[in-house]
XYZ file of C-alpha atoms in Angstrom:
561
model
C -25.355 -14.134 152.550
C -24.279 -12.876 155.871
C -20.324 -11.243 155.891
C -19.743 -14.210 158.427
C -20.562 -16.790 156.173
C -18.371 -14.555 153.134
C -15.843 -14.999 155.511
C -15.788 -18.684 156.265
C -16.021 -19.520 152.614
C -13.226 -17.445 151.558
C -11.278 -19.177 154.526
C -12.232 -22.369 153.333
C -10.998 -21.573 149.895
C -7.595 -20.672 151.154
C -6.734 -23.685 153.457
C -7.728 -25.607 150.531
C -5.389 -23.669 148.343
C -2.349 -24.336 151.245
C -2.962 -27.498 151.253
C -2.848 -27.977 147.739
C 0.875 -25.963 147.794
C 1.996 -28.111 150.529
C 0.908 -30.825 149.140
C 2.729 -30.022 145.628
C 5.718 -29.164 147.433
C 6.453 -32.478 149.255
C 5.653 -34.685 146.404
C 8.458 -32.400 144.353
C 10.876 -32.526 147.196
C 10.394 -36.460 147.458
C 10.698 -37.324 143.359
C 11.787 -33.788 142.405
C 15.515 -34.996 140.813
C 14.230 -37.880 139.952
C 10.875 -36.620 137.709
C 13.515 -34.397 136.715
C 15.966 -36.464 135.076
C 12.304 -38.759 133.692
C 11.086 -35.460 132.111
C 14.393 -34.985 130.066
C 15.310 -38.342 129.009
C 12.168 -39.941 128.081
C 10.246 -37.705 124.956
C 11.863 -39.147 122.435
C 8.789 -39.101 120.412
C 5.553 -36.782 120.663
C 3.727 -39.686 122.294
C 6.538 -40.555 125.157
C 6.123 -37.147 126.297
C 3.070 -36.982 126.283
C 3.030 -39.749 129.097
C 5.940 -38.051 130.739
C 3.923 -34.946 130.867
C 1.047 -36.549 132.005
C 2.853 -38.755 134.835
C 5.269 -35.883 136.234
C 2.024 -33.898 136.347
C -0.012 -36.544 138.116
C 3.088 -37.006 140.354
C 3.834 -33.474 141.490
C -0.048 -32.239 141.266
C 1.140 -28.989 139.426
C 1.086 -28.886 135.898
C 2.710 -25.443 136.718
C 5.356 -27.429 137.922
C 5.638 -29.696 134.918
C 5.542 -26.694 132.717
C 8.316 -24.836 134.247
C 10.581 -27.768 134.000
C 9.856 -28.203 130.380
C 10.711 -24.561 130.085
C 14.251 -24.933 131.499
C 15.031 -28.246 129.425
C 14.028 -26.156 126.257
C 16.274 -23.580 127.491
C 19.044 -25.557 128.309
C 18.673 -27.094 124.328
C 17.392 -31.156 126.311
C 14.203 -30.526 124.555
C 13.277 -29.253 121.889
C 10.317 -27.198 121.446
C 8.296 -29.540 119.802
C 9.141 -32.187 122.990
C 8.323 -29.564 125.169
C 4.616 -28.828 123.747
C 4.143 -32.941 123.849
C 4.746 -32.765 127.473
C 2.722 -29.834 128.253
C -0.503 -31.835 126.541
C 0.035 -34.563 128.970
C 0.348 -31.940 132.128
C -3.120 -31.038 130.734
C -4.193 -34.665 131.117
C -1.972 -35.289 134.146
C -3.562 -32.415 135.889
C -7.403 -33.640 136.017
C -6.274 -36.339 138.573
C -6.565 -32.867 141.136
C -10.534 -32.630 140.206
C -10.835 -36.621 140.688
C -9.347 -36.209 144.426
C -11.510 -33.432 144.933
C -15.083 -35.066 143.691
C -13.534 -38.128 146.216
C -14.012 -35.711 148.723
C -17.548 -34.619 148.079
C -18.571 -38.182 147.309
C -18.417 -39.104 151.368
C -17.413 -37.478 154.330
C -13.253 -37.414 154.105
C -12.882 -35.146 157.296
C -13.174 -38.124 159.097
C -10.167 -39.130 157.923
C -8.269 -35.707 158.242
C -7.497 -35.424 161.985
C -5.808 -38.961 162.425
C -3.414 -37.873 158.920
C -2.935 -34.813 160.649
C -2.108 -36.466 163.958
C 0.494 -38.411 161.818
C 1.475 -36.238 159.714
C 2.766 -34.137 162.879
C 4.726 -36.992 164.388
C 6.514 -37.424 160.828
C 7.387 -34.057 160.734
C 9.783 -34.338 163.245
C 11.329 -36.991 162.001
C 14.718 -36.120 160.125
C 14.079 -39.371 157.593
C 9.830 -39.141 157.087
C 10.034 -34.917 157.226
C 8.915 -34.792 154.004
C 6.036 -37.628 153.803
C 5.151 -35.903 156.935
C 4.371 -32.643 155.111
C 2.513 -34.305 152.031
C 0.223 -35.771 154.915
C -0.220 -32.238 156.193
C -1.005 -30.721 152.762
C -3.831 -33.596 151.856
C -5.421 -33.395 154.672
C -5.069 -29.675 154.783
C -6.942 -29.957 151.376
C -9.128 -32.272 152.232
C -10.489 -30.507 155.278
C -10.623 -26.811 153.189
C -12.947 -29.175 150.812
C -15.074 -30.658 153.729
C -15.713 -27.267 155.979
C -16.487 -25.455 152.184
C -19.094 -28.284 151.576
C -20.194 -28.234 155.098
C -20.287 -24.407 154.898
C -22.034 -24.384 151.634
C -24.951 -26.525 153.386
C -25.155 -23.925 156.284
C -25.608 -21.096 153.649
C -28.257 -23.486 151.380
C -26.981 -22.018 148.457
C -29.465 -24.053 146.528
C -32.127 -22.086 148.568
C -30.398 -18.315 148.010
C -32.938 -16.566 146.058
C -30.305 -13.851 145.513
C -28.050 -16.291 143.588
C -31.205 -18.467 142.347
C -32.285 -15.118 140.910
C -28.682 -14.588 139.159
C -28.577 -17.647 137.666
C -31.946 -17.637 136.108
C -31.336 -14.231 134.461
C -28.533 -15.555 132.932
C -30.073 -19.365 132.043
C -32.209 -18.187 129.074
C -29.198 -16.735 126.844
C -28.285 -19.861 125.238
C -24.812 -19.564 124.055
C -24.249 -16.529 125.580
C -25.088 -17.784 128.762
C -22.209 -20.788 128.163
C -20.015 -17.696 127.140
C -20.608 -15.555 130.172
C -19.896 -18.346 132.601
C -16.642 -19.139 130.751
C -15.928 -15.407 131.057
C -16.468 -15.624 134.706
C -14.605 -18.813 135.250
C -11.306 -17.381 133.131
C -11.437 -14.275 134.933
C -12.077 -16.055 138.649
C -8.950 -18.019 138.187
C -6.749 -15.759 137.187
C -7.951 -13.401 140.644
C -7.498 -16.308 143.058
C -4.394 -17.538 140.836
C -5.539 -21.273 141.500
C -7.714 -23.469 139.253
C -8.198 -26.092 142.163
C -10.204 -23.416 144.340
C -12.243 -22.405 141.280
C -13.059 -26.532 140.473
C -14.018 -26.876 144.281
C -16.268 -23.381 144.088
C -17.750 -25.119 140.739
C -18.344 -28.701 142.544
C -20.046 -26.537 145.546
C -22.407 -24.499 143.606
C -23.379 -27.908 141.360
C -23.961 -30.082 144.448
C -26.103 -27.434 145.770
C -27.885 -27.601 143.500
C -27.807 -23.797 142.867
C -25.902 -23.881 139.753
C -26.969 -26.383 136.043
C -24.577 -28.378 135.187
C -24.032 -26.966 131.595
C -23.275 -23.820 133.278
C -20.991 -25.507 136.085
C -18.998 -27.426 133.009
C -18.678 -23.604 131.343
C -16.740 -22.292 134.478
C -14.501 -25.318 134.205
C -13.745 -24.342 130.524
C -12.767 -20.873 131.659
C -10.810 -21.906 134.294
C -8.671 -23.695 131.528
C -7.975 -20.821 129.641
C -7.671 -18.921 132.861
C -4.537 -20.563 134.117
C -2.772 -20.437 130.876
C -3.289 -16.462 131.102
C -1.631 -16.302 134.389
C 1.085 -18.101 133.245
C 1.692 -16.292 129.779
C 1.814 -12.888 131.714
C 4.318 -14.412 134.274
C 6.372 -15.041 131.215
C 6.087 -11.879 129.624
C 9.558 -10.939 130.646
C 11.011 -14.520 130.096
C 12.930 -15.810 126.853
C 11.354 -16.320 123.939
C 11.444 -20.034 124.414
C 9.756 -19.710 127.915
C 6.814 -17.384 125.891
C 6.479 -19.693 123.102
C 5.893 -22.805 125.101
C 3.104 -20.771 127.336
C 1.557 -19.521 124.517
C 1.444 -23.045 123.112
C -0.820 -24.119 126.329
C -2.712 -21.046 126.146
C -3.695 -22.000 122.101
C -4.303 -25.479 123.117
C -6.960 -24.997 125.635
C -8.102 -21.908 123.512
C -8.893 -24.412 120.310
C -10.080 -27.325 122.933
C -12.433 -24.618 123.877
C -13.709 -23.715 120.837
C -14.662 -26.833 119.255
C -16.479 -28.034 122.839
C -18.701 -24.565 122.411
C -19.885 -25.925 118.805
C -21.103 -29.797 120.176
C -21.425 -27.969 123.671
C -24.651 -29.899 124.373
C -24.044 -33.122 122.815
C -20.667 -33.392 124.377
C -21.753 -32.528 127.647
C -24.474 -35.150 127.437
C -22.193 -37.688 126.137
C -19.839 -37.168 129.249
C -23.362 -37.406 131.266
C -23.979 -40.692 130.212
C -20.546 -42.204 130.665
C -20.994 -41.138 134.604
C -24.549 -42.524 134.886
C -26.412 -38.846 135.082
C -29.188 -37.415 133.324
C -29.217 -33.995 133.177
C -32.645 -33.353 132.348
C -34.337 -35.730 134.614
C -36.366 -34.057 138.166
C -35.089 -34.736 141.656
C -32.010 -36.384 140.187
C -28.898 -36.390 143.109
C -27.033 -33.318 142.372
C -24.108 -34.704 144.630
C -23.024 -36.831 141.466
C -22.515 -33.788 139.590
C -18.963 -33.912 140.888
C -18.150 -36.650 139.299
C -19.507 -35.236 136.104
C -17.256 -32.339 136.471
C -14.283 -34.457 137.022
C -15.046 -36.901 134.276
C -15.643 -33.431 131.983
C -12.540 -32.082 133.161
C -10.567 -35.406 132.392
C -12.540 -36.018 128.566
C -12.297 -32.614 127.059
C -8.074 -32.690 128.067
C -7.797 -36.287 126.552
C -9.813 -35.761 123.248
C -8.280 -32.388 122.782
C -4.830 -33.961 123.167
C -6.513 -37.165 120.740
C -6.959 -34.417 118.170
C -3.792 -31.577 118.439
C -0.920 -34.628 119.030
C -0.834 -35.054 115.412
C -0.241 -31.166 114.900
C 2.558 -30.521 116.850
C 5.060 -29.089 114.328
C 2.509 -26.843 112.496
C 1.488 -25.663 116.515
C 5.224 -25.251 116.865
C 5.679 -23.422 113.609
C 2.741 -20.627 114.490
C 3.920 -20.047 118.002
C 7.776 -19.074 116.793
C 6.110 -16.968 113.931
C 4.237 -14.988 116.800
C 7.392 -14.852 118.877
C 10.282 -14.624 116.934
C 13.506 -15.073 118.334
C 15.837 -12.287 118.873
C 19.466 -11.551 117.842
C 22.096 -12.415 120.043
C 23.868 -9.071 122.459
C 25.334 -8.303 124.557
C 22.680 -6.684 126.687
C 21.303 -10.378 126.454
C 23.983 -11.653 128.247
C 23.765 -9.021 130.841
C 20.311 -10.341 131.722
C 18.889 -13.578 133.714
C 17.674 -16.325 131.687
C 15.896 -18.592 134.036
C 15.204 -17.268 137.211
C 13.665 -14.041 135.779
C 10.896 -15.838 134.223
C 8.789 -15.292 137.610
C 7.283 -18.970 136.816
C 8.633 -20.547 139.843
C 6.143 -21.567 142.553
C 8.037 -24.202 144.998
C 12.074 -23.941 146.503
C 12.961 -27.319 145.031
C 12.469 -26.180 141.885
C 13.629 -22.490 142.190
C 17.016 -24.360 143.426
C 16.944 -26.055 140.004
C 16.779 -23.149 137.649
C 19.125 -21.484 139.823
C 21.659 -23.825 139.273
C 20.791 -23.689 134.872
C 21.207 -20.019 135.717
C 24.876 -20.697 136.637
C 25.345 -23.026 134.354
C 25.082 -19.707 131.725
C 27.241 -17.683 133.960
C 29.735 -20.547 133.296
C 29.052 -19.979 129.653
C 29.885 -16.132 129.594
C 32.736 -16.430 131.293
C 34.076 -18.287 128.947
C 32.928 -16.088 126.415
C 34.760 -13.287 128.120
C 38.058 -15.250 128.428
C 37.214 -15.833 124.043
C 37.472 -12.351 123.949
C 40.581 -12.021 125.787
C 42.171 -14.354 123.372
C 40.978 -11.833 120.718
C 42.677 -9.448 122.544
C 46.003 -10.777 121.920
C 46.269 -11.013 118.494
C 44.750 -8.071 117.817
C 47.522 -5.346 116.755
C 45.033 -2.276 115.375
C 44.754 0.115 117.762
C 41.313 1.496 117.342
C 39.935 -2.492 117.147
C 42.183 -2.875 120.239
C 40.318 -0.042 122.199
C 37.177 -1.337 121.169
C 37.499 -4.810 122.155
C 39.139 -4.011 125.536
C 35.786 -1.864 125.843
C 33.625 -5.198 125.649
C 35.942 -6.745 128.181
C 35.133 -3.786 130.881
C 31.856 -4.324 130.082
C 31.529 -8.398 130.517
C 33.475 -7.767 133.616
C 30.326 -5.347 135.112
C 28.203 -8.149 133.577
C 30.067 -10.874 135.650
C 29.789 -8.702 139.028
C 25.559 -8.101 138.337
C 24.866 -11.766 137.633
C 26.903 -12.518 141.020
C 24.713 -10.481 143.232
C 21.740 -10.984 141.325
C 21.360 -15.103 141.786
C 23.183 -14.850 145.271
C 20.068 -12.381 145.861
C 17.717 -15.064 144.325
C 18.972 -18.001 146.214
C 18.710 -15.957 149.407
C 15.051 -15.714 148.501
C 14.530 -18.964 148.097
C 16.491 -20.353 151.130
C 13.964 -18.270 153.611
C 11.946 -21.012 152.388
C 11.159 -24.251 154.007
C 13.953 -26.675 152.411
C 15.626 -29.799 152.958
C 19.068 -30.264 154.361
C 20.293 -31.331 150.836
C 18.778 -28.553 149.285
C 20.223 -26.157 151.896
C 23.815 -27.852 151.113
C 23.216 -27.333 147.579
C 22.475 -23.390 147.842
C 25.589 -23.251 149.807
C 27.306 -24.728 146.931
C 25.700 -22.534 144.666
C 26.902 -19.545 146.569
C 30.501 -20.396 145.978
C 30.037 -21.248 142.469
C 28.409 -18.331 141.146
C 31.504 -16.722 143.739
C 34.323 -18.323 142.112
C 32.869 -17.405 138.774
C 32.831 -13.703 139.456
C 36.586 -13.945 140.028
C 36.893 -15.831 137.188
C 35.266 -12.591 135.214
C 38.098 -10.695 136.904
C 41.080 -12.573 136.092
C 39.970 -12.259 132.174
C 39.820 -8.618 133.104
C 43.110 -8.966 134.902
C 44.602 -10.708 131.630
C 42.834 -7.548 129.038
C 44.481 -5.263 131.797
C 48.567 -6.720 131.283
C 47.746 -6.653 127.491
C 46.412 -2.995 127.271
C 49.558 -1.897 129.780
C 51.574 -3.361 126.856
C 50.109 -1.262 124.646
C 49.997 1.809 126.289
C 53.591 1.528 127.036
C 54.737 1.143 123.144
C 56.334 -2.440 123.917
C 55.421 -6.217 122.515
C 56.321 -9.635 123.295
C 58.590 -11.749 121.233
C 57.207 -14.247 118.876
C 58.592 -16.859 121.388
C 56.729 -15.156 123.957
C 53.139 -15.156 121.700
C 53.691 -19.241 121.271
C 54.155 -19.657 125.281
C 50.948 -17.362 126.057
C 49.250 -18.967 123.601
C 49.583 -22.266 124.784
C 48.720 -21.130 128.230
C 45.579 -19.951 127.023
C 44.996 -22.761 125.144
C 45.110 -24.896 128.678
C 43.456 -22.279 130.265
C 40.252 -22.571 127.284
C 40.807 -26.371 128.053
C 39.801 -25.927 132.026
C 37.169 -23.550 131.036
C 35.335 -26.195 128.621
C 35.565 -29.112 130.895
C 34.166 -26.900 133.808
C 31.221 -26.533 131.402
C 30.996 -29.748 130.201
C 30.431 -30.479 134.319
C 27.606 -27.889 134.594
C 25.767 -29.531 131.964
C 26.214 -33.024 133.305
C 24.255 -35.081 136.181
C 26.714 -34.204 139.470
C 26.390 -38.260 139.924
C 27.658 -39.337 136.473
C 30.478 -36.947 136.597
C 34.494 -37.096 137.359
C 36.155 -34.115 138.361
C 39.805 -35.493 137.507
C 39.736 -34.285 134.247
C 39.549 -31.002 135.558
C 42.461 -31.514 138.152
C 44.875 -33.025 135.748
C 44.294 -29.625 133.395
C 45.101 -27.549 136.572
C 48.519 -29.933 137.426
C 48.864 -29.069 133.200
C 48.705 -25.052 133.920
C 50.808 -25.075 136.961
C 53.486 -27.145 135.491
C 53.530 -24.817 132.781
C 53.536 -21.900 134.739
C 56.541 -23.197 136.764
C 58.198 -24.230 133.176
C 57.697 -20.229 132.228
C 58.917 -18.850 134.890
C 62.128 -20.210 134.830
C 62.636 -19.739 131.681
C 61.367 -15.997 131.805
C 64.685 -15.600 134.085
C 66.631 -16.565 131.763
C 65.892 -14.888 128.846
C 65.491 -11.652 130.735
C 69.522 -12.723 132.169
C 70.345 -13.345 128.281
C 68.832 -10.109 127.369
C 66.192 -11.766 124.777
C 63.377 -9.090 125.810
C 63.537 -6.391 128.454
C 62.828 -6.766 132.478
C 59.403 -4.615 132.099
C 58.376 -7.069 129.159
C 59.165 -9.884 131.100
C 57.050 -8.587 134.079
C 54.093 -8.014 131.515
C 54.493 -11.487 130.270
C 54.750 -12.949 133.389
C 51.529 -11.254 134.848
C 49.778 -12.593 131.838
C 50.670 -16.257 132.650
C 50.558 -15.979 136.274
C 46.755 -14.591 135.878
C 46.123 -17.640 133.694
C 47.503 -19.808 136.503
C 44.876 -17.966 139.068
C 41.893 -18.776 136.256
C 42.794 -22.326 136.331
C 42.522 -22.316 140.661
C 38.770 -20.378 140.293
C 37.877 -22.908 137.725
C 38.889 -25.720 140.067
C 36.864 -24.175 142.878
C 33.682 -24.352 140.916
C 34.304 -27.712 140.182
C 34.658 -28.469 143.653
C 31.929 -26.877 143.972
C 29.542 -27.817 141.673
C 30.477 -31.710 142.402
C 31.075 -31.928 146.154
C 34.973 -33.132 145.872
C 37.709 -31.516 146.996
C 41.553 -32.365 144.904
C 43.677 -34.547 146.456
């Protein structure tokens, strides 16, 4: 094998992987939000979850994308881990469509259709309304061009008569089960190295269809690819939260179990698949071109049979992964970390934007938690307890600053990718949301500082002032609660009027208390100094309410009338 031939082989694989990525990204752009809605609602039981996972994965041609969406729904509380496991099982079936697409590319000269498709793709790419369709055609054309070039390059290299390759396969062919384990290991390592199970599948099809590799060794490579792709996702999930790691581990356990039982009945199962396809693996002079179909058929049969066995054991699988990866108790340190966008599982910009929105929703819950600490601080009389609680609030103020910076940095990285106009608008809205959420954190800290000044001045509010502040805090809490309700729901089903009404209540109450404060100071019910601190608290709550409305407007794309 010459150096030039090796470079050609690597280039063909790169073209194939690039085409697969472009195709998957464009499919997610075309149907991303609808598929996420399907994934969140059509998982009532293990069977609907299974079908949903298969449908979504076949639609976007990416089991990783489906797994990541599933994990995010688990974290958000929209799916249980058991439902997520059923979706991941379905994703394993849906991803077999890729093998059949490649098999079609090996069955006839697909490159003849690539050039007209590329021409149409370029025309559509310049159209605003059909740009994503153009990207899809461009991606699938590149994928088939990579397959066709890979196939032609393999013919030129004459792999079926390459003595070095044949000697290697012959020398390892007599090891019995050791041979299958070796090729299984090679398949897993190759998949981890190239980060693409599709590329390894293409290599396997090339080797088998050229006659260089036997069907049994080829299928062992495919089995290794099934494990290799789960190792990649587990490594990526190592820095994620427990639910993400559990879902990734369940995916690995699913595939490892499948490989184990297939190895026990290896030849019998392969012979059964060959019989279904109409290929005799022991016949002399059989057409090796059909082996790509055999590999695709095995990939589908393997995953379908595995699902049929394990679909009844979802609860035990859930218990096993929960035992292996226990939950950690909540702490303030956890609140300082990103939950969704720190997992490293994202591969496409459209899904990254969705994960960022989930992170912003978590940010909203954290600022409400910070405000609850301020409410607790108001009623804390013990000086030591007050100092401890004040320090916690101060720490949360630093957390909100860091969260704004980290999310903004992530969105900035995402915005460098090729995005639709709608997604660009979403990113602009998200940047405004995190800015306003950080301002809410600042307001909470300003409230704590106002209460701290009161303690330092050895003065206290009157009982009536406490009652009025508590009432204002109640209204502010309601506004934060409504903001998080809007974060949790679908944008097209929510109404901002509830938030606007609460803000009007806060404004009216602030005006009423401001006038009352002037009268109370004049009537010597309390000193001017304590009246100033009292109004600082009231005015800061009104500011906080304004920031909440700004967040709601950015989230829903509306303006207060």
